[in-house]
Structure formats: structure tokens, C-alpha cells
Tab-separated table of C-alpha atoms and ligand atoms in Angstrom:
chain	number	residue	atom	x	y	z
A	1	UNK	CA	-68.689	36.817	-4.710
A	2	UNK	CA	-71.959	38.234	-6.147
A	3	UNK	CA	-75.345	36.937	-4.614
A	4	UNK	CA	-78.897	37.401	-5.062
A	5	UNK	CA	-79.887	37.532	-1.261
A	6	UNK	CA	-76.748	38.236	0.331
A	7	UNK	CA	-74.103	41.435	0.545
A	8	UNK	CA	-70.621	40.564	1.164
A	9	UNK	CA	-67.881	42.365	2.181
A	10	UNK	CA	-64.502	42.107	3.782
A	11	UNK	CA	-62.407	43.986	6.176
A	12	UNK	CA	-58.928	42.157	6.020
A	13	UNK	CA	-59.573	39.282	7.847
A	14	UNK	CA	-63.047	39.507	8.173
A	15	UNK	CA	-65.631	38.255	6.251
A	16	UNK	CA	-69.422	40.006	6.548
A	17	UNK	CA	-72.421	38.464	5.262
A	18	UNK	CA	-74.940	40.049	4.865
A	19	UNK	CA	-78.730	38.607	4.177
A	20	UNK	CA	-80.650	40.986	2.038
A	21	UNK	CA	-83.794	40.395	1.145
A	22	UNK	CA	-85.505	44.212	2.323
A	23	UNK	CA	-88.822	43.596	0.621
A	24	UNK	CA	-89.661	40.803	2.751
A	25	UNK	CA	-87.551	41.586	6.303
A	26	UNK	CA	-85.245	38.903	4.916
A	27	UNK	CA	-87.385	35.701	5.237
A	28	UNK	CA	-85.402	32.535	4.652
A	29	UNK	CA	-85.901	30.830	1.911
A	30	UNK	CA	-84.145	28.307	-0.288
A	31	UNK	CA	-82.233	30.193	-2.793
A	32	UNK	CA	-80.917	32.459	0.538
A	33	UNK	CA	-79.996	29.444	2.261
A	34	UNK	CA	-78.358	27.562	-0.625
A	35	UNK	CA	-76.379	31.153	-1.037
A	36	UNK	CA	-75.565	31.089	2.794
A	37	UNK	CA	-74.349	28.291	2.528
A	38	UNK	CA	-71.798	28.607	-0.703
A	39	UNK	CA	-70.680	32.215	1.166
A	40	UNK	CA	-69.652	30.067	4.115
A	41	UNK	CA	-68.099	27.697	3.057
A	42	UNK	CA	-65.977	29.746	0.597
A	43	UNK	CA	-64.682	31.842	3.645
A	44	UNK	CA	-64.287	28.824	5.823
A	45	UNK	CA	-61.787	27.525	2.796
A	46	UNK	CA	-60.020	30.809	2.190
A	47	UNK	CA	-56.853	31.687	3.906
A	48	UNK	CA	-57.048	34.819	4.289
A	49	UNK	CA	-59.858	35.168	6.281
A	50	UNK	CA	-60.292	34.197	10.028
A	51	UNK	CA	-63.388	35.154	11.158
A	52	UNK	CA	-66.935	35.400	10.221
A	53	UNK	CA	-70.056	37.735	10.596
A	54	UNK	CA	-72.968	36.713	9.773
A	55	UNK	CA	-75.965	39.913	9.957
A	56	UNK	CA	-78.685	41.455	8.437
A	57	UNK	CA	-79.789	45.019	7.872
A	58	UNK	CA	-80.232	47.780	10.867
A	59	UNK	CA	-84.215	46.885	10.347
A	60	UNK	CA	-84.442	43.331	10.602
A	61	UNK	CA	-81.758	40.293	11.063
A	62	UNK	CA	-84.484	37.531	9.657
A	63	UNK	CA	-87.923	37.173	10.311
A	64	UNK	CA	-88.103	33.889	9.895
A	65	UNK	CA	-88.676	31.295	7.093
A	66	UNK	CA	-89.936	32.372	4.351
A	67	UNK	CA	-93.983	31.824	4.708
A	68	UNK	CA	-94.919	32.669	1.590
A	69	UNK	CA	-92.902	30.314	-0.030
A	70	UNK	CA	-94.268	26.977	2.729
A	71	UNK	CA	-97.702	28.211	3.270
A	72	UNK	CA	-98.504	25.720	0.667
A	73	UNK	CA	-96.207	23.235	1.526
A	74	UNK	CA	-97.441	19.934	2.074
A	75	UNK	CA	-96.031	16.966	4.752
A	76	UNK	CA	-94.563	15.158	1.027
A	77	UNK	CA	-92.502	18.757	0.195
A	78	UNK	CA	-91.236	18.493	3.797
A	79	UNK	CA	-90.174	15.424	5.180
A	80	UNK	CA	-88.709	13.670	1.800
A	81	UNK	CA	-87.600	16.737	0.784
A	82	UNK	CA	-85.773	17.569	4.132
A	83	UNK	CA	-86.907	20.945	4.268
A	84	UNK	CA	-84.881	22.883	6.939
A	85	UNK	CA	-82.095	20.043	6.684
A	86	UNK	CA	-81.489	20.169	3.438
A	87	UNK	CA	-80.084	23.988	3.293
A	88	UNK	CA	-79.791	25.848	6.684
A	89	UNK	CA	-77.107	23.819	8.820
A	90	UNK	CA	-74.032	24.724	6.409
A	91	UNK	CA	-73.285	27.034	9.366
A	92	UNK	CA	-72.144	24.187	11.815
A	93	UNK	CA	-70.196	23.377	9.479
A	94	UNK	CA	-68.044	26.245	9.694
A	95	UNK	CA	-64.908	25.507	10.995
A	96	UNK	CA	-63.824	29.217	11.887
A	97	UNK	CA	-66.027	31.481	14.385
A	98	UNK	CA	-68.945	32.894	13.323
A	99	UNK	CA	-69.811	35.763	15.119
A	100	UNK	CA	-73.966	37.173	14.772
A	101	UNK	CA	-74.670	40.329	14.577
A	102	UNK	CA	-78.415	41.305	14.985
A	103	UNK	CA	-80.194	44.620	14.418
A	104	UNK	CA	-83.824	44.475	14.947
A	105	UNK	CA	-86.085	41.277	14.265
A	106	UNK	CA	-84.311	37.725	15.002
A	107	UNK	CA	-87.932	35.580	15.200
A	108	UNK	CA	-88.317	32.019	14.086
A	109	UNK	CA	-85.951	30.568	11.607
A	110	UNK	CA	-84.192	33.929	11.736
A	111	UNK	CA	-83.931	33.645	16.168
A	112	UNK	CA	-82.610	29.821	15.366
A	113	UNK	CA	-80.222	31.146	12.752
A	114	UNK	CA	-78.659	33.347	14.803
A	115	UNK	CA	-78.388	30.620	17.326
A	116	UNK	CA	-76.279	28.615	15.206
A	117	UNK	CA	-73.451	31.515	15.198
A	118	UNK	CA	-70.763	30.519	17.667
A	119	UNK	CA	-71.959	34.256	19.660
A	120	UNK	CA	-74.253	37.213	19.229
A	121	UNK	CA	-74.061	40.978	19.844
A	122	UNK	CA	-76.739	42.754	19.306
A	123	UNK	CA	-77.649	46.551	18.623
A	124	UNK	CA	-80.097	47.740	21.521
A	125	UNK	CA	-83.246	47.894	18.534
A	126	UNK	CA	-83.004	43.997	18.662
A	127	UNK	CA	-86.043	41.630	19.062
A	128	UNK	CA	-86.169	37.643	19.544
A	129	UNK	CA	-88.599	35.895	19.787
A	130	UNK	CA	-89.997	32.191	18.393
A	131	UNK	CA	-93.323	32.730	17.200
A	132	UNK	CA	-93.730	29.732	15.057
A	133	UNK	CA	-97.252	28.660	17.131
A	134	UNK	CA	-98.775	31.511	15.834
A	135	UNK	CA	-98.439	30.335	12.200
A	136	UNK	CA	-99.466	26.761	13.220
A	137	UNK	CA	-96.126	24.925	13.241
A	138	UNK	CA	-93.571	23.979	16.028
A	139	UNK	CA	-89.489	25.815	15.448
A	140	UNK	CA	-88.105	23.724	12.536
A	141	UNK	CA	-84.206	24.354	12.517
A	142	UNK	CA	-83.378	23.560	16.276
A	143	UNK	CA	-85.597	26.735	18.512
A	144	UNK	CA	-86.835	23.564	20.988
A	145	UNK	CA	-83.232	22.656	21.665
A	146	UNK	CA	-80.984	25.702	21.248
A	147	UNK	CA	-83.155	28.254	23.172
A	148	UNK	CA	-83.576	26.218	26.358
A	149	UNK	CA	-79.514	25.583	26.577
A	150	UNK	CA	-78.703	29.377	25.931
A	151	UNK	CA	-81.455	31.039	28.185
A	152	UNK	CA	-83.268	27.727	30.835
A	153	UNK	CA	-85.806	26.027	30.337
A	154	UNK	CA	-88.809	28.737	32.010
A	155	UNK	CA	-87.633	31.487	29.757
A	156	UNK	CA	-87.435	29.409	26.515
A	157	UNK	CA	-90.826	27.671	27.373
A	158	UNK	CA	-92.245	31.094	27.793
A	159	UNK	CA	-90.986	32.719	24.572
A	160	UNK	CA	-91.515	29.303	22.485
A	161	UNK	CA	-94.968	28.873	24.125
A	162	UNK	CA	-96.417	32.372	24.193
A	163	UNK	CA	-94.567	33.798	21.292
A	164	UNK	CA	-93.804	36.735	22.864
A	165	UNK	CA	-90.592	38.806	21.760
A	166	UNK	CA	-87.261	39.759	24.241
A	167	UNK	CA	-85.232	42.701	23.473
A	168	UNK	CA	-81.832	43.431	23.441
A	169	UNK	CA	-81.245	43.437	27.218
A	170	UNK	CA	-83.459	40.907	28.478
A	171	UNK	CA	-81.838	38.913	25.850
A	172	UNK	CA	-78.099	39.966	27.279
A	173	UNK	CA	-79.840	39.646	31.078
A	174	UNK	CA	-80.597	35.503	30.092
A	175	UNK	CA	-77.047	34.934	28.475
A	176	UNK	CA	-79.124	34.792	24.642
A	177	UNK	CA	-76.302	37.228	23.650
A	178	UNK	CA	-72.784	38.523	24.593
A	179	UNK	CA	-72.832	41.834	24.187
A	180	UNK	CA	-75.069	45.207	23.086
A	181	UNK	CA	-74.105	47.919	21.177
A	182	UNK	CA	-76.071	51.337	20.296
A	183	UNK	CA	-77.938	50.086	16.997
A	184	UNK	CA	-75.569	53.079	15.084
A	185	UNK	CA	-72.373	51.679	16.538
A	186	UNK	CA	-73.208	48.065	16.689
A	187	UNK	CA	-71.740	47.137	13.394
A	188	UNK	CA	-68.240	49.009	14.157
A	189	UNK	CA	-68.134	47.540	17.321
A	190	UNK	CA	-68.675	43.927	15.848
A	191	UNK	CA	-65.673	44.414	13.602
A	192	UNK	CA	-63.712	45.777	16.608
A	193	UNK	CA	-64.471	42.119	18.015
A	194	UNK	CA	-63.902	40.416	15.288
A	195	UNK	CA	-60.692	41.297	14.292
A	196	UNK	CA	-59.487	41.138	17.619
A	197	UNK	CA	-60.502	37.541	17.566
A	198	UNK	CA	-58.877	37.431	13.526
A	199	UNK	CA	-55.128	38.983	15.149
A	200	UNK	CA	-55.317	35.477	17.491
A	201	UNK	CA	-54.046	32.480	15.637
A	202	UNK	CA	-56.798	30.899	13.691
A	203	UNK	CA	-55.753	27.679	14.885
A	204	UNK	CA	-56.268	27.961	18.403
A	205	UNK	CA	-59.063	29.910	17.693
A	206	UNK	CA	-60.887	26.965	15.684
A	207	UNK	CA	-59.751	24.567	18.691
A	208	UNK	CA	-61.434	26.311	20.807
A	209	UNK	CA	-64.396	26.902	18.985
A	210	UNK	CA	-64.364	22.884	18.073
A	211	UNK	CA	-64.196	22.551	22.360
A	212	UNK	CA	-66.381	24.071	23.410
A	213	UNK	CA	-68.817	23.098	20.652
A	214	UNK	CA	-68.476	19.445	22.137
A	215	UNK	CA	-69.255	20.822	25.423
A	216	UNK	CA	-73.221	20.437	24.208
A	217	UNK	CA	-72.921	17.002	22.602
A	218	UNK	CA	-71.042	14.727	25.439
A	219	UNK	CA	-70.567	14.057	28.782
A	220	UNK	CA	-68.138	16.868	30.848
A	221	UNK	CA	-65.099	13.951	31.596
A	222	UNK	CA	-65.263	13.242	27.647
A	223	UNK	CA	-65.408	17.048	27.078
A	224	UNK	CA	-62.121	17.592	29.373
A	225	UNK	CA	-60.784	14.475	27.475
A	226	UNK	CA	-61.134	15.799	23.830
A	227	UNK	CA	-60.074	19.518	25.201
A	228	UNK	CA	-57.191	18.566	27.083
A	229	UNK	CA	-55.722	16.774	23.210
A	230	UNK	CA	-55.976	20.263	21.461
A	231	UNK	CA	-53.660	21.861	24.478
A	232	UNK	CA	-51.109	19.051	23.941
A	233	UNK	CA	-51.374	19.396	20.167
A	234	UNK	CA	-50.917	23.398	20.583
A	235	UNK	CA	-47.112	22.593	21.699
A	236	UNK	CA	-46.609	21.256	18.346
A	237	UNK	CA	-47.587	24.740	17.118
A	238	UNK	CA	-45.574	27.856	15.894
A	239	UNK	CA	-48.485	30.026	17.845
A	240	UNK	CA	-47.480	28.072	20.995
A	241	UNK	CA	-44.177	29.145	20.526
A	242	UNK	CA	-44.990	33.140	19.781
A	243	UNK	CA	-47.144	33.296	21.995
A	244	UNK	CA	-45.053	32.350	25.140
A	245	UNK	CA	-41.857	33.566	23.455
A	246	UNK	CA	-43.527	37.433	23.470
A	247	UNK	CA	-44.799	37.047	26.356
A	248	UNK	CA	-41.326	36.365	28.138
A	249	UNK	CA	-39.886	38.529	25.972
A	250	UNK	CA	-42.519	41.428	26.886
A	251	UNK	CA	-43.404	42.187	23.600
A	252	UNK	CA	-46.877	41.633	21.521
A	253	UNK	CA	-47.201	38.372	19.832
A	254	UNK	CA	-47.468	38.870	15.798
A	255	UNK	CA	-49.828	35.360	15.062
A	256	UNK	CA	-49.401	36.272	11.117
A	257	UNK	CA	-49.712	33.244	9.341
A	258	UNK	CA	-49.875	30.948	12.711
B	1	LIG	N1	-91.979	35.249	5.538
B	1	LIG	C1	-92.372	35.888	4.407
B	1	LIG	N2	-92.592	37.214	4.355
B	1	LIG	C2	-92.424	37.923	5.486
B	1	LIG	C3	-92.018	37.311	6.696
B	1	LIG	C4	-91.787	35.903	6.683
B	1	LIG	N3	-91.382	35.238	7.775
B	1	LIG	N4	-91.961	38.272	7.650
B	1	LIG	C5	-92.286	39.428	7.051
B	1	LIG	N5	-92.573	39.221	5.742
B	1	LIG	C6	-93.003	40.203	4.737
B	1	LIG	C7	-94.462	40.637	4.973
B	1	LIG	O1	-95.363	39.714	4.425
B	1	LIG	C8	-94.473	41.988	4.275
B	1	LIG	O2	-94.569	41.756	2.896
B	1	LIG	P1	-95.520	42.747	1.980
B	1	LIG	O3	-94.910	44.112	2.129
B	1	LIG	O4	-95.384	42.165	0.604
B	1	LIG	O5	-96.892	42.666	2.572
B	1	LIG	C9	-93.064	42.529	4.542
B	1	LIG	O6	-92.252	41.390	4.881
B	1	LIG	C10	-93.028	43.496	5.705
B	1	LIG	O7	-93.605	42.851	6.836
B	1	LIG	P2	-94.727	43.551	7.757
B	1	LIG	O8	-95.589	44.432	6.948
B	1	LIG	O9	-95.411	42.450	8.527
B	1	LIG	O10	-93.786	44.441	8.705
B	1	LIG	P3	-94.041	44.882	10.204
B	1	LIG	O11	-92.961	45.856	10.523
B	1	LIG	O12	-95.466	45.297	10.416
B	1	LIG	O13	-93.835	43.527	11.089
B	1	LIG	C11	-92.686	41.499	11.742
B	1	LIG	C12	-92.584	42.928	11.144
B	1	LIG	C13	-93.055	41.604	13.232
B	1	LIG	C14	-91.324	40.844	11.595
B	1	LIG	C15	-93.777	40.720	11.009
B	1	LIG	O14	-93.522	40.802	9.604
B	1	LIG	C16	-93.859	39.266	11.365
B	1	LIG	O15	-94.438	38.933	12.393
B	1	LIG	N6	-93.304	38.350	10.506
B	1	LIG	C17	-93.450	36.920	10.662
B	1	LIG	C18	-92.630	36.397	11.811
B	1	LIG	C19	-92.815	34.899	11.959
B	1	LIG	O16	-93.905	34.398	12.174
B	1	LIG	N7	-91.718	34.139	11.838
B	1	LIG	C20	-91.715	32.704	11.965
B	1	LIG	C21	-91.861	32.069	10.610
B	1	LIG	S1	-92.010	30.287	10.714
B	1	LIG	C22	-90.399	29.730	10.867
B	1	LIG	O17	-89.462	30.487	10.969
B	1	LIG	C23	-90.245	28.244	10.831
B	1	LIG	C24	-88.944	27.733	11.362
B	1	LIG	O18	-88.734	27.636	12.552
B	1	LIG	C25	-87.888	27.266	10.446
């Protein structure tokens, strides 16, 4: 897979992405997104892999969108043409988990990027923030509503209101992120993760990923509802049947191909 804004690699049955656009601290703009999005999908459909990471250089994860290419964008480019909506949700999509992985700048669209990946580490040089007020427009791909549910209300009002940044710890202090790494070990750490999560079975692993996605779009009773089907269906599985096989038989499960 050969991109113009993105690096990919993969490490058996993990997929990196990688945005790349150094000149301009990898602002977001269509052809990125529309890349993103092809990348995604293609590892979502591909056997082989399991797991995703989604990160940008050791400098900057994404600034933001692209203002150079919207400073001149009028309301006719944006609401007809569903700018935002058009190209940069592919990632909920994703039916595997998508694990972020952010060295230095997350801000803006870059901040509510990263807050579309299922979790986030993050190498201790790492900086959120939302500062979309200071360019004269509210967040446009979901800041308002996905920064108040990972880190409260105060804390998201500050940041989205001020514009100030967080780093790495205040960001792990508020629950924003799962884990920190040194910035020189945060990538081999990340894979560590990854592909412990890739030597689970994928399909539990996209169960649970589906539950506890619902978890933010319905009602708790409805959430144990649609939760407590996947468990049911996992008896029907072979991983069901590993899994609590080894574990009577105290050995370690092998998942392959489960
Ligand atoms: N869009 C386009 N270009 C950007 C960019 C962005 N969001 N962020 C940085 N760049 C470009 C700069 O213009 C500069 O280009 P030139 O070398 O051609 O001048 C290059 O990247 C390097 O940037 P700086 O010189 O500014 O680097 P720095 O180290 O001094 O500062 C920074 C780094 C703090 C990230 C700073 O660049 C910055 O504040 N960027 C903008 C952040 C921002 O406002 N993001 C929100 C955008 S709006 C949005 O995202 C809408 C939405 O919700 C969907």
C-alpha cells in the first residue's frame, strides 16, 4: 500500500499507520483523510491483521485541519460539501481496535482524531489541546462531544474554551489516555500492546470493542442487553472453547485463526 500522506507498515498482525505530512506537522486535509480512510478499511478487511495503530511522527501526531487549505473556505464549500463528514469518520467504521499512538502535538482535528481511536498511549513529549477558538471556528469532527465524555465537563470546557494545551500526564491524570511511555520507547511499547491484544481472538476482541462502543450511544439496561448477546454468542465459538479448554488444561490458549 503506497500513499502520499501516510507510511505503512506491519508487524505480523499489526497494522501501523502512519500520517506524514512533516512540512506542515501533518495538518489534515482531504487527500490525507480520503488515504486514511482507504488504509483502514483495507486492514479492517484483511485477515491477517487484528489490530490497528494509528500515529504520527515523534514531533507531532496532527495539528489539526489543514488551515491553509479552509482559510478560504466559504459556508457553500462546507455545509453542502460536508466538510469534516465527508472524509474523517472512516475510523468508526473500523470494526477491529484501533489503538492511538501520539508523540507530541494532538490539537484540533488532530486531538479529535485521536479521540476516535478505540485508546491512546502517549509518549511523555505529548500535547492536547483544542484550540479551534483561536482560529475563529468551534471543533468540527466531534471535540464538543468526545472531550467532555473522556475527561468531565470542567476540564473539557477549560481546554475547548481557553485553548490551552495538557501534556502527557495531565492527560493520563483525566483518563484522556491509557497509558505513557518515554517518547524513545513509546512506539515499542505500543506494539508490545498491540500484539498482545492481536494473540486474543479477533472475534471477541471486536465484540468487545462493538460493547463497549454502545456504552456511549444508549441507555446502561440496553447496553447490558446488547452485551450480554455477544457472551451467549461466544459459546458458539471455537475461542470459547480454547480458551476454557487451556485454561483447565493449564496450558496457554493458541487463538490462531479463532
Ligand atoms: N494547518 C496547516 N498548516 C499547519 C498547521 C495546520 N493546522 N499547523 C502547523 N502548520 C504548518 C505551519 O504553517 C508551518 O508551515 P510553514 O513552515 O510553511 O510556515 C509548519 O506547519 C510548522 O508550524 P510552526 O512553524 O507553527 O511550528 P511550531 O513548532 O512553531 O508550532 C504548533 C507548532 C503549536 C502545532 C503550531 O503550528 C500551531 O499552533 N498549529 C495550529 C494548531 C491549530 O490551530 N489547530 C486547529 C486547526 S482547526 C481544526 O482542527 C478544525 C477542526 O476541528 C476539524
Amino acid at each position: 500500500m503506497q500513499y502520499a500522506d501516510l507510511l505503512i507498515e506491519t508487524h505480523d498482525k499489526v497494522a501501523v499507520i502512519r500520517l506524514n505530512r512533516p512540512k506542515a506537522m501533518n495538518a489534515l486535509n482531504d487527500n490525507m483523510m480520503n488515504e486514511l480512510g482507504d488504509a483502514l478499511y483495507k486492514f479492517d478487511a484483511d485477515p491477517a491483521i487484528h489490530v490497528i495503530i494509528l500515529t504520527g511522527s515523534e514531533k507531532v501526531f496532527a495539528a489539526g485541519a489543514d488551515i491553509a487549505a479552509m482559510a478560504n473556505y466559504t459556508y457553500a464549500d462546507t455545509y453542502p460539501g460536508n466538510y469534516i463528514g465527508r472524509n474523517w469518520e472512516h475510523i468508526l467504521n473500523v470494526r477491529k481496535p484501533v489503538i492511538g499512538v501520539v508523540s507530541g502535538y494532538a490539537l484540533g482535528g488532530g486531538c479529535e482524531l485521536a479521540m476516535m481511536c478505540d485508546f491512546l498511549i502517549a509518549a511523555d513529549t505529548a500535547k492536547f489541546g483544542q484550540p479551534e477558538i483561536k482560529v475563529g471556528v468551534t471543533p468540527g469532527a466531534g471535540g464538543t462531544q468526545r472531550l467532555p465524555r473522556a475527561i468531565g465537563k470542567s476540564k473539557a470546557m477549560d481546554m475547548l474554551l481557553t485553548a490551552r494545551m495538557i501534556d502527557a500526564q495531565e492527560a493520563l491524570n483525566t483518563g484522556l489516555i491509557s497509558r505513557v511511555y518515554p517518547a524513545d520507547k513509546v512506539m515499542e511499547e505500543s506494539l508490545g500492546v498491540a500484539q498482545a491484544i492481536a494473540a486474543m481472538p479477533v472475534t471477541v476482541a471486536m465484540a468487545i470493542k462493538d460493547s463497549v462502543n454502545r456504552a456511549f450511544e444508549t441507555t446502561l439496561s440496553e447496553g447490558v442487553r446488547y452485551e450480554r448477546r455477544y457472551f451467549h454468542a461466544a459459546f458458539g465459538t471455537p475461542a470459547q472453547k480454547e480458551g476454557m479448554s487451556a485454561f483447565l488444561e493449564k496450558r496457554q490458549p493458541n487463538f490462531d485463526g479463532k
